[in-house]
Every structure is written in C-alpha cells, then in structure tokens.
mmCIF file of C-alpha atoms in Angstrom:
data_model
loop_
_atom_site.group_PDB
_atom_site.id
_atom_site.type_symbol
_atom_site.label_atom_id
_atom_site.label_comp_id
_atom_site.label_asym_id
_atom_site.label_seq_id
_atom_site.Cartn_x
_atom_site.Cartn_y
_atom_site.Cartn_z
ATOM 1 C CA MET A 1 12.446 58.673 98.647
ATOM 2 C CA SER A 2 10.088 57.460 101.161
ATOM 3 C CA ASN A 3 8.197 54.473 100.680
ATOM 4 C CA ALA A 4 5.091 56.680 100.830
ATOM 5 C CA ARG A 5 6.594 58.398 98.137
ATOM 6 C CA ALA A 6 7.258 55.431 96.233
ATOM 7 C CA THR A 7 4.133 54.134 96.203
ATOM 8 C CA HIS A 8 2.420 57.474 95.019
ATOM 9 C CA LEU A 9 4.848 57.784 92.067
ATOM 10 C CA SER A 10 3.671 53.969 91.227
ATOM 11 C CA ARG A 11 -0.137 54.346 91.853
ATOM 12 C CA ARG A 12 -0.952 57.806 92.333
ATOM 13 C CA GLY A 13 1.201 59.668 90.057
ATOM 14 C CA ILE A 14 0.672 57.131 87.190
ATOM 15 C CA LEU A 15 -3.177 57.394 87.820
ATOM 16 C CA ALA A 16 -2.720 61.411 87.473
ATOM 17 C CA ALA A 17 -0.638 60.741 84.390
ATOM 18 C CA GLY A 18 -2.958 58.194 82.803
ATOM 19 C CA GLY A 19 -0.178 55.931 81.731
ATOM 20 C CA ALA A 20 2.380 58.744 80.561
ATOM 21 C CA LEU A 21 4.978 57.693 83.228
ATOM 22 C CA GLY A 22 5.594 54.170 81.147
ATOM 23 C CA LEU A 23 2.396 51.978 81.489
ATOM 24 C CA GLY A 24 3.847 50.013 78.519
ATOM 25 C CA ALA A 25 2.862 49.664 74.861
ATOM 26 C CA VAL A 26 -0.617 49.126 73.308
ATOM 27 C CA LEU A 27 -2.347 45.656 73.969
ATOM 28 C CA ALA A 28 -2.848 43.663 71.150
ATOM 29 C CA ALA A 29 -6.009 44.743 68.862
ATOM 30 C CA CYS A 30 -8.775 41.920 67.903
ATOM 31 C CA GLY A 31 -11.174 41.829 65.467
ATOM 32 C CA ASP A 32 -11.070 43.971 62.253
ATOM 33 C CA ASP A 33 -11.928 47.384 61.350
ATOM 34 C CA ASP A 34 -14.441 46.501 58.620
ATOM 35 C CA ALA A 35 -17.624 45.770 60.893
ATOM 36 C CA LYS A 36 -19.804 48.192 61.918
ATOM 37 C CA SER A 37 -19.294 50.387 65.168
ATOM 38 C CA GLY A 38 -21.378 50.037 68.299
ATOM 39 C CA GLY A 39 -24.389 52.334 69.236
ATOM 40 C CA SER A 40 -26.484 52.212 66.266
ATOM 41 C CA ASP A 41 -30.344 51.026 66.529
ATOM 42 C CA LYS A 42 -29.445 48.446 63.750
ATOM 43 C CA GLU A 43 -26.670 46.856 65.646
ATOM 44 C CA THR A 44 -28.496 46.879 68.960
ATOM 45 C CA THR A 45 -31.409 45.013 67.379
ATOM 46 C CA ALA A 46 -29.057 42.666 65.668
ATOM 47 C CA ALA A 47 -27.163 41.886 69.006
ATOM 48 C CA LYS A 48 -30.313 40.871 70.671
ATOM 49 C CA SER A 49 -30.948 38.213 68.175
ATOM 50 C CA GLY A 50 -27.289 37.268 67.282
ATOM 51 C CA PRO A 51 -23.825 38.205 66.987
ATOM 52 C CA TRP A 52 -22.421 41.561 68.916
ATOM 53 C CA THR A 53 -19.858 43.876 67.518
ATOM 54 C CA PHE A 54 -18.648 47.049 69.049
ATOM 55 C CA LYS A 55 -15.873 49.205 67.500
ATOM 56 C CA ASP A 56 -13.705 50.892 70.320
ATOM 57 C CA ASP A 57 -11.616 54.146 70.285
ATOM 58 C CA ARG A 58 -8.401 51.952 69.367
ATOM 59 C CA GLY A 59 -10.398 51.534 66.237
ATOM 60 C CA THR A 60 -10.535 47.693 67.419
ATOM 61 C CA THR A 61 -13.965 45.790 66.825
ATOM 62 C CA ALA A 62 -14.944 43.315 69.463
ATOM 63 C CA LYS A 63 -16.931 40.620 68.593
ATOM 64 C CA THR A 64 -18.798 37.463 70.382
ATOM 65 C CA ASP A 65 -21.792 35.256 68.999
ATOM 66 C CA ARG A 66 -24.041 36.776 71.527
ATOM 67 C CA ILE A 67 -24.656 39.893 73.241
ATOM 68 C CA PRO A 68 -22.034 39.514 76.153
ATOM 69 C CA ALA A 69 -23.619 38.439 79.432
ATOM 70 C CA ASN A 70 -20.555 37.773 81.313
ATOM 71 C CA ILE A 71 -18.971 41.402 81.418
ATOM 72 C CA VAL A 72 -15.460 42.076 83.489
ATOM 73 C CA SER A 73 -14.771 45.863 83.639
ATOM 74 C CA PHE A 74 -12.866 48.449 85.170
ATOM 75 C CA ILE A 75 -14.496 49.661 88.263
ATOM 76 C CA GLY A 76 -15.340 52.978 86.752
ATOM 77 C CA VAL A 77 -16.746 51.612 83.493
ATOM 78 C CA ALA A 78 -18.784 48.987 85.679
ATOM 79 C CA ALA A 79 -20.017 51.975 87.645
ATOM 80 C CA ALA A 80 -21.088 53.636 84.649
ATOM 81 C CA LEU A 81 -23.000 50.720 82.996
ATOM 82 C CA HIS A 82 -24.489 49.995 86.168
ATOM 83 C CA ASP A 83 -26.086 53.427 85.476
ATOM 84 C CA TYR A 84 -27.617 52.237 82.199
ATOM 85 C CA GLY A 85 -28.858 48.884 83.572
ATOM 86 C CA ILE A 86 -25.934 46.809 82.209
ATOM 87 C CA GLU A 87 -24.127 44.748 85.041
ATOM 88 C CA SER A 88 -20.642 43.517 85.342
ATOM 89 C CA LYS A 89 -19.977 40.092 86.881
ATOM 90 C CA GLY A 90 -16.160 40.958 87.733
ATOM 91 C CA VAL A 91 -14.432 44.311 88.138
ATOM 92 C CA PHE A 92 -10.902 45.442 88.665
ATOM 93 C CA GLY A 93 -9.668 48.699 90.179
ATOM 94 C CA PRO A 94 -10.208 50.410 93.496
ATOM 95 C CA THR A 95 -13.392 49.067 94.305
ATOM 96 C CA LYS A 96 -13.343 48.042 98.198
ATOM 97 C CA LEU A 97 -12.013 50.459 101.036
ATOM 98 C CA LYS A 98 -10.324 48.339 103.939
ATOM 99 C CA ASP A 99 -13.442 48.823 106.213
ATOM 100 C CA GLY A 100 -15.268 46.924 103.486
ATOM 101 C CA LYS A 101 -16.979 49.783 102.189
ATOM 102 C CA ALA A 102 -17.079 50.758 98.487
ATOM 103 C CA ASP A 103 -14.434 52.811 96.762
ATOM 104 C CA VAL A 104 -15.459 56.308 95.465
ATOM 105 C CA GLN A 105 -14.861 54.781 91.841
ATOM 106 C CA ALA A 106 -17.711 52.097 92.571
ATOM 107 C CA GLY A 107 -20.507 54.827 92.382
ATOM 108 C CA ASP A 108 -23.850 53.339 93.047
ATOM 109 C CA LEU A 109 -22.800 49.522 92.144
ATOM 110 C CA ASP A 110 -23.432 46.892 94.929
ATOM 111 C CA ILE A 111 -19.983 45.672 95.243
ATOM 112 C CA SER A 112 -21.147 42.711 97.231
ATOM 113 C CA LYS A 113 -22.719 41.276 93.747
ATOM 114 C CA VAL A 114 -19.681 41.472 91.882
ATOM 115 C CA THR A 115 -16.207 39.416 91.779
ATOM 116 C CA VAL A 116 -13.481 41.599 92.539
ATOM 117 C CA ILE A 117 -10.368 40.368 90.471
ATOM 118 C CA GLY A 118 -7.825 43.003 91.632
ATOM 119 C CA ASN A 119 -8.257 45.899 93.879
ATOM 120 C CA GLU A 120 -4.967 47.901 93.830
ATOM 121 C CA TRP A 121 -2.548 48.770 90.982
ATOM 122 C CA GLY A 122 -1.151 45.492 89.390
ATOM 123 C CA GLN A 123 -3.720 43.178 90.846
ATOM 124 C CA PHE A 124 -5.257 41.175 88.201
ATOM 125 C CA ASN A 125 -6.213 37.664 89.605
ATOM 126 C CA ILE A 126 -6.292 35.784 86.106
ATOM 127 C CA GLU A 127 -7.867 32.464 87.859
ATOM 128 C CA LYS A 128 -10.902 34.166 88.906
ATOM 129 C CA TYR A 129 -11.066 36.120 85.690
ATOM 130 C CA ALA A 130 -10.929 33.053 83.646
ATOM 131 C CA ALA A 131 -13.560 31.380 86.226
ATOM 132 C CA LEU A 132 -16.232 34.002 85.090
ATOM 133 C CA SER A 133 -15.963 32.647 81.473
ATOM 134 C CA PRO A 134 -15.810 36.298 80.499
ATOM 135 C CA ASP A 135 -17.584 37.487 77.376
ATOM 136 C CA VAL A 136 -16.061 40.887 76.805
ATOM 137 C CA LEU A 137 -13.389 42.922 79.148
ATOM 138 C CA ILE A 138 -13.776 46.617 79.201
ATOM 139 C CA THR A 139 -11.944 49.459 80.528
ATOM 140 C CA THR A 140 -10.867 53.044 79.779
ATOM 141 C CA MET A 141 -7.604 54.441 78.167
ATOM 142 C CA PHE A 142 -5.334 57.442 79.530
ATOM 143 C CA ASP A 143 -2.732 57.422 76.513
ATOM 144 C CA SER A 144 -2.452 57.899 72.756
ATOM 145 C CA ALA A 145 -1.077 54.340 72.526
ATOM 146 C CA GLY A 146 -4.404 52.729 73.732
ATOM 147 C CA THR A 147 -3.175 50.962 76.751
ATOM 148 C CA LEU A 148 -6.084 49.415 78.547
ATOM 149 C CA TRP A 149 -6.248 50.867 82.192
ATOM 150 C CA TYR A 150 -5.826 48.907 85.098
ATOM 151 C CA VAL A 151 -4.696 45.853 82.830
ATOM 152 C CA PRO A 152 -1.263 44.868 83.771
ATOM 153 C CA GLU A 153 1.385 45.119 81.372
ATOM 154 C CA GLU A 154 3.429 42.099 82.965
ATOM 155 C CA SER A 155 0.326 39.665 82.560
ATOM 156 C CA LYS A 156 -1.480 41.077 79.451
ATOM 157 C CA LYS A 157 -0.669 37.730 77.082
ATOM 158 C CA LYS A 158 -2.354 35.648 79.752
ATOM 159 C CA ILE A 159 -5.282 37.952 80.169
ATOM 160 C CA LEU A 160 -5.681 38.088 76.482
ATOM 161 C CA ALA A 161 -5.148 34.310 76.495
ATOM 162 C CA VAL A 162 -8.325 33.826 78.100
ATOM 163 C CA GLY A 163 -10.314 34.554 74.888
ATOM 164 C CA ALA A 164 -12.477 37.443 75.731
ATOM 165 C CA PRO A 165 -12.355 40.480 73.399
ATOM 166 C CA THR A 166 -11.412 43.798 75.079
ATOM 167 C CA VAL A 167 -13.163 47.507 74.470
ATOM 168 C CA GLY A 168 -10.916 50.300 75.534
ATOM 169 C CA ILE A 169 -12.911 54.022 75.942
ATOM 170 C CA SER A 170 -10.531 56.770 75.447
ATOM 171 C CA VAL A 171 -10.340 59.544 78.200
ATOM 172 C CA TYR A 172 -7.232 60.978 76.735
ATOM 173 C CA ASP A 173 -7.072 64.423 75.607
ATOM 174 C CA VAL A 174 -10.720 64.761 74.632
ATOM 175 C CA GLN A 175 -13.824 66.527 76.427
ATOM 176 C CA LEU A 176 -15.731 64.835 78.828
ATOM 177 C CA PRO A 177 -18.919 64.714 76.184
ATOM 178 C CA THR A 178 -16.955 62.343 73.702
ATOM 179 C CA PRO A 179 -16.387 59.653 76.433
ATOM 180 C CA LEU A 180 -19.913 60.026 77.756
ATOM 181 C CA GLN A 181 -21.671 59.640 74.451
ATOM 182 C CA ARG A 182 -19.051 56.405 73.775
ATOM 183 C CA MET A 183 -19.794 54.855 76.947
ATOM 184 C CA LEU A 184 -23.803 55.616 75.926
ATOM 185 C CA GLU A 185 -23.262 54.106 72.627
ATOM 186 C CA LEU A 186 -21.674 50.933 74.249
ATOM 187 C CA ALA A 187 -24.456 50.605 76.772
ATOM 188 C CA LYS A 188 -26.923 50.603 74.184
ATOM 189 C CA SER A 189 -24.985 47.793 72.148
ATOM 190 C CA LEU A 190 -25.082 45.708 75.314
ATOM 191 C CA GLY A 191 -28.781 46.032 75.513
ATOM 192 C CA ALA A 192 -29.584 49.483 77.435
ATOM 193 C CA ASP A 193 -32.622 51.227 76.844
ATOM 194 C CA THR A 194 -30.946 54.369 76.346
ATOM 195 C CA SER A 195 -34.181 56.158 75.335
ATOM 196 C CA SER A 196 -35.660 55.358 78.783
ATOM 197 C CA ALA A 197 -36.845 58.829 81.016
ATOM 198 C CA THR A 198 -34.389 58.224 83.692
ATOM 199 C CA ILE A 199 -31.586 58.499 80.978
ATOM 200 C CA THR A 200 -33.277 61.232 79.262
ATOM 201 C CA ALA A 201 -33.345 63.109 82.539
ATOM 202 C CA ALA A 202 -29.860 62.660 83.225
ATOM 203 C CA LYS A 203 -28.717 63.902 80.243
ATOM 204 C CA LYS A 204 -30.721 66.775 80.647
ATOM 205 C CA ARG A 205 -29.586 67.713 83.797
ATOM 206 C CA PHE A 206 -26.031 67.338 82.436
ATOM 207 C CA GLU A 207 -26.492 69.695 79.935
ATOM 208 C CA ASP A 208 -28.147 72.315 82.062
ATOM 209 C CA ALA A 209 -25.392 71.858 84.496
ATOM 210 C CA ALA A 210 -22.656 72.963 81.435
ATOM 211 C CA ALA A 211 -24.927 76.056 80.953
ATOM 212 C CA ARG A 212 -24.687 76.722 84.440
ATOM 213 C CA LEU A 213 -20.893 76.314 84.744
ATOM 214 C CA ARG A 214 -20.471 78.445 81.685
ATOM 215 C CA ALA A 215 -22.555 81.159 83.297
ATOM 216 C CA ALA A 216 -20.716 81.065 86.509
ATOM 217 C CA ALA A 217 -17.332 81.265 84.690
ATOM 218 C CA LYS A 218 -18.370 83.961 82.510
ATOM 219 C CA ALA A 219 -20.029 86.197 85.467
ATOM 220 C CA LYS A 220 -16.621 85.765 87.583
ATOM 221 C CA PRO A 221 -14.101 85.576 84.994
ATOM 222 C CA GLY A 222 -11.446 86.676 87.701
ATOM 223 C CA ILE A 223 -11.803 83.309 89.804
ATOM 224 C CA LYS A 224 -8.943 81.099 89.681
ATOM 225 C CA VAL A 225 -9.353 77.523 90.111
ATOM 226 C CA LEU A 226 -6.308 75.236 91.013
ATOM 227 C CA VAL A 227 -6.575 71.494 90.367
ATOM 228 C CA GLY A 228 -4.534 69.514 92.919
ATOM 229 C CA SER A 229 -3.746 66.200 94.507
ATOM 230 C CA ALA A 230 -2.050 65.578 97.473
ATOM 231 C CA SER A 231 0.645 62.778 98.803
ATOM 232 C CA GLN A 232 2.620 62.383 101.876
ATOM 233 C CA ASP A 233 5.692 64.586 100.007
ATOM 234 C CA ILE A 234 4.262 66.042 97.292
ATOM 235 C CA PHE A 235 1.517 68.504 96.129
ATOM 236 C CA TYR A 236 0.374 67.835 92.547
ATOM 237 C CA VAL A 237 -0.663 70.575 90.301
ATOM 238 C CA SER A 238 -2.830 69.716 87.470
ATOM 239 C CA GLY A 239 -2.641 71.422 84.226
ATOM 240 C CA SER A 240 -5.803 71.810 82.179
ATOM 241 C CA ASN A 241 -4.771 69.892 78.968
ATOM 242 C CA LEU A 242 -5.221 66.018 78.627
ATOM 243 C CA SER A 243 -7.688 65.692 81.493
ATOM 244 C CA VAL A 244 -11.251 64.948 80.020
ATOM 245 C CA ASP A 245 -13.120 66.572 82.627
ATOM 246 C CA LEU A 246 -10.668 69.727 82.760
ATOM 247 C CA GLU A 247 -10.386 70.388 79.015
ATOM 248 C CA TYR A 248 -14.212 70.427 78.996
ATOM 249 C CA PHE A 249 -14.572 72.931 81.881
ATOM 250 C CA LYS A 250 -11.830 74.764 80.362
ATOM 251 C CA SER A 251 -14.131 75.351 77.311
ATOM 252 C CA LEU A 252 -17.102 76.257 79.426
ATOM 253 C CA GLY A 253 -14.693 79.221 80.493
ATOM 254 C CA VAL A 254 -13.163 78.111 83.806
ATOM 255 C CA ASN A 255 -10.123 80.366 84.448
ATOM 256 C CA PHE A 256 -7.308 77.324 85.751
ATOM 257 C CA VAL A 257 -4.112 77.979 87.122
ATOM 258 C CA GLU A 258 -1.873 76.658 84.577
ATOM 259 C CA PRO A 259 1.879 75.168 85.029
ATOM 260 C CA SER A 260 4.021 76.159 82.720
ATOM 261 C CA ALA A 261 5.142 73.749 79.761
ATOM 262 C CA ALA A 262 8.415 73.098 81.248
ATOM 263 C CA ALA A 263 7.047 72.437 84.499
ATOM 264 C CA LEU A 264 4.790 70.028 83.092
ATOM 265 C CA LYS A 265 7.319 68.324 81.091
ATOM 266 C CA ALA A 266 8.536 65.462 83.522
ATOM 267 C CA SER A 267 5.148 64.190 83.751
ATOM 268 C CA GLY A 268 4.233 64.331 80.252
ATOM 269 C CA GLY A 269 2.343 67.031 80.318
ATOM 270 C CA TRP A 270 -0.161 66.145 83.245
ATOM 271 C CA TYR A 271 1.012 68.050 86.484
ATOM 272 C CA GLU A 272 3.744 69.970 88.178
ATOM 273 C CA ASN A 273 5.298 68.390 91.321
ATOM 274 C CA LEU A 274 5.617 70.699 94.247
ATOM 275 C CA SER A 275 6.974 70.364 97.888
ATOM 276 C CA TRP A 276 4.817 71.100 100.431
ATOM 277 C CA GLU A 277 7.183 74.060 101.224
ATOM 278 C CA ASN A 278 6.308 75.892 97.926
ATOM 279 C CA VAL A 279 2.329 74.778 97.746
ATOM 280 C CA ASP A 280 1.623 78.441 97.721
ATOM 281 C CA LYS A 281 3.491 78.990 94.350
ATOM 282 C CA TYR A 282 0.244 79.712 92.795
ATOM 283 C CA GLY A 283 -2.412 81.996 93.653
ATOM 284 C CA ALA A 284 -6.104 80.487 93.655
ATOM 285 C CA ASP A 285 -9.619 81.459 94.666
ATOM 286 C CA VAL A 286 -11.014 77.715 94.562
ATOM 287 C CA ILE A 287 -9.054 74.673 94.552
ATOM 288 C CA MET A 288 -10.480 71.181 93.460
ATOM 289 C CA MET A 289 -8.713 68.144 95.329
ATOM 290 C CA ASP A 290 -8.572 64.833 94.137
ATOM 291 C CA ASN A 291 -10.897 62.725 96.142
ATOM 292 C CA ARG A 292 -9.641 59.136 94.929
ATOM 293 C CA THR A 293 -8.588 56.973 98.120
ATOM 294 C CA SER A 294 -4.981 56.856 96.769
ATOM 295 C CA ALA A 295 -4.493 60.648 97.565
ATOM 296 C CA VAL A 296 -4.269 62.297 100.688
ATOM 297 C CA GLN A 297 -7.729 63.891 101.417
ATOM 298 C CA PRO A 298 -7.876 67.658 102.535
ATOM 299 C CA ALA A 299 -9.124 67.083 105.930
ATOM 300 C CA ASP A 300 -5.945 64.801 106.478
ATOM 301 C CA ILE A 301 -3.302 67.422 105.629
ATOM 302 C CA THR A 302 -1.618 68.575 108.276
ATOM 303 C CA GLU A 303 1.240 70.697 106.796
ATOM 304 C CA GLY A 304 0.891 74.404 107.812
ATOM 305 C CA THR A 305 1.524 75.756 104.550
ATOM 306 C CA TRP A 306 -1.518 74.148 103.134
ATOM 307 C CA LYS A 307 -3.828 75.691 105.780
ATOM 308 C CA LYS A 308 -2.453 79.035 105.251
ATOM 309 C CA LEU A 309 -3.717 78.779 101.585
ATOM 310 C CA PRO A 310 -6.070 81.683 101.125
ATOM 311 C CA ALA A 311 -8.598 79.226 99.491
ATOM 312 C CA VAL A 312 -8.341 76.826 102.373
ATOM 313 C CA LYS A 313 -8.845 79.305 104.829
ATOM 314 C CA ALA A 314 -11.828 80.657 103.051
ATOM 315 C CA GLY A 315 -13.101 77.145 102.941
ATOM 316 C CA GLN A 316 -13.063 77.509 99.088
ATOM 317 C CA VAL A 317 -11.824 73.772 98.407
ATOM 318 C CA ILE A 318 -13.927 71.386 96.380
ATOM 319 C CA ALA A 319 -13.662 67.602 95.515
ATOM 320 C CA ARG A 320 -12.671 66.540 92.037
ATOM 321 C CA ASN A 321 -12.383 62.910 90.594
ATOM 322 C CA PRO A 322 -9.561 62.835 87.673
ATOM 323 C CA GLU A 323 -11.349 59.391 86.754
ATOM 324 C CA PRO A 324 -14.852 60.228 86.476
ATOM 325 C CA ILE A 325 -17.371 57.681 86.279
ATOM 326 C CA LEU A 326 -18.818 58.252 82.632
ATOM 327 C CA SER A 327 -22.270 58.463 82.863
ATOM 328 C CA TYR A 328 -24.544 61.459 82.585
ATOM 329 C CA ASP A 329 -25.906 60.653 86.075
ATOM 330 C CA LYS A 330 -22.507 60.882 87.878
ATOM 331 C CA CYS A 331 -21.070 63.695 85.739
ATOM 332 C CA ALA A 332 -23.800 66.327 86.182
ATOM 333 C CA PRO A 333 -22.963 67.109 89.656
ATOM 334 C CA LEU A 334 -19.159 67.549 89.059
ATOM 335 C CA LEU A 335 -20.251 70.609 86.641
ATOM 336 C CA GLU A 336 -23.011 71.577 89.235
ATOM 337 C CA ASP A 337 -20.433 71.417 92.281
ATOM 338 C CA LEU A 338 -17.973 73.571 90.245
ATOM 339 C CA ALA A 339 -20.318 76.076 89.346
ATOM 340 C CA LYS A 340 -21.984 76.317 92.574
ATOM 341 C CA ALA A 341 -18.027 76.979 93.625
ATOM 342 C CA ILE A 342 -17.745 79.732 91.704
ATOM 343 C CA GLU A 343 -20.940 81.467 92.196
ATOM 344 C CA SER A 344 -20.224 81.655 95.994
ATOM 345 C CA ALA A 345 -16.180 82.128 95.696
ATOM 346 C CA LYS A 346 -14.709 85.211 97.311
ATOM 347 C CA LYS A 347 -11.680 86.715 95.535
ATOM 348 C CA VAL A 348 -8.834 85.704 97.937
ATOM 349 C CA SER A 349 -5.990 85.448 95.635
#
C-alpha cells in the first residue's frame, strides 16, 4: 500500500465511511434528557434572557447559563451557522488550503476571522481550544454510535475536560431535510432570526429545487447516476444508502448505480473499492464526483480508463460534496445542479 493510499484510507476513506471504519466509541454524554429540546419559540426567548439548552441527536441536552457566545464548530457546521447569522470563534476540520484560500467546506465563512484549531484529520489543538473559553462545541455525526465528527478519539477526554458541552447533529442514515431542519432549530436556539426574508427565500429555493429534481428524474428515468470519489490508487463507488444527500435524491426518484451488498460490506455499507483498471465496471450516464480537497479532482485524473468512460467523454460529470453544508442556501444548489445534469444528459451507458 502506497503512502497516498494509506493517507486516503485514514482520511478520505473514513470521511466517506462517516466513522464506519473505526473512529471509536461515542463521546461521553452531557446533561440530562428531561430538559426541553432546542428550537422552540419559547426556548429561544428564554435563551436570550437566561439559561440555554439544546437537545441534540444523541438525546443529550447541552446546557449553559447563557446563550453561547464562544462557539467552536466543525468547519461545515460553522459555515451553516454563518448562513444563519451565527458566528463561530473557533473551527476544526478542513478550513484552509495550502495557498491560504478557504476550503470548499468553509462555504461563505471568512476564515481570517476564526481561530483554526485543526485543519486536518486528527488535528485538534486543545490549548487553542481552551484559550477561546468555549461555551459549546458543535459538530456532525456520521455513525449510529453518535461519534462526534473530527473530534479525535485519542484526545477526546482532554477536550471534554475543558468543560464546554457538546452538540452533535446526525447526518447518518437520514434524508437531507432532517439535518437541515435540525441545524435551523440549533441556529434559532442560538439567536438566529429564522423567519427572516433571506432564510425564508433560501428554504423556498430548496423546496423548488427538490420539485425540479423530482420532475427531472421522472422525465428521464433511464438516466443512471454513478457517485464516485477518486484517490491515487482507488476509485470509490458510493451506494445510495446511509449518505444524507444520496438517500434524499433517491427518494426524489434519481436512478443511482448501486454496488451490491457484498461489494459494500467491507466499508460498512458506504462504498465499493475499484482499481482504476476496473473503473468501467458500471455503466453510467452522469457521474457525481467528490469535490472535497482530500479527493483527486476529475481534472487531475490521468488514468486512461477514466477518460474513456462514456459519461466523461460526454462531459456529464458534476461535483458532489459528501459533507453538505447544512443550510438551505448551500443545499439548494446541490439539487439544482443534479436536476440540470439529468435534464441535459444524453443516454450514453
């Protein structure tokens, strides 16, 4: 196994698997389950004048004596909250590229205005974290155990010892509207005006995009969509189960290429590994490719077998972020792009 492949399996592969490859046990829970869940009008009002609570997707209730001001978040969560007017002071996860520009997962966040606690898998500077006097730590969860995404297993006890409660929003085996609504509820509990014209318009755009994708899939049921991710040595073909975006797209009628259960077994049901020699195993009319910086991008793939794929030759390749930024503003274009690709696709498989 080359270093590139080893890196891919420890970062890229685990990212695709959402923790299924052994991120470790669930983090210790905090709070109690008797408190009210976040997101209600009554609770938001109370949070502004006194104690704040939010019941997350582990069933754990985070509590503080005031609405959190010093928020530390996984970068994708920080980007989503930013779209709702809630700012994070610290972030962890892929934030800054080598050239200093923002990673795709940062969305519209101004990364010069946040403290980056860790920029790569396994990085989490506890000293920087503690120096921010965090009121809450927020991230997503990619497994049924409730493992907090990008919080290193080996240092989680020290991170929790800083004292800030944690919040986890699940993106495991649920459809996209569910975590979108949960992130909106969280933002509201933190003081966002979720009835604003901007947010209302973004939600309407998302709903319209879903209707468009449903119509496109119904009009062209024969168009097959393959979901892939590239590394130096392996081409990953994703199944449509477990992933928050793909499960939703499938419910809208998108005809996905589906690896067999046996092929998916090694990754816990997430994806099948193919060598580049076998990248043509499945016929596809549209290919969605992982756009995260830890994956090789289509323009940089040099393998001849890739270039010979009918969908590639037809220019029917679009981007996909397996970790969508959970705001309506950022998710609506995902549906629009896929709808457009299916509407304009030629049958080439």
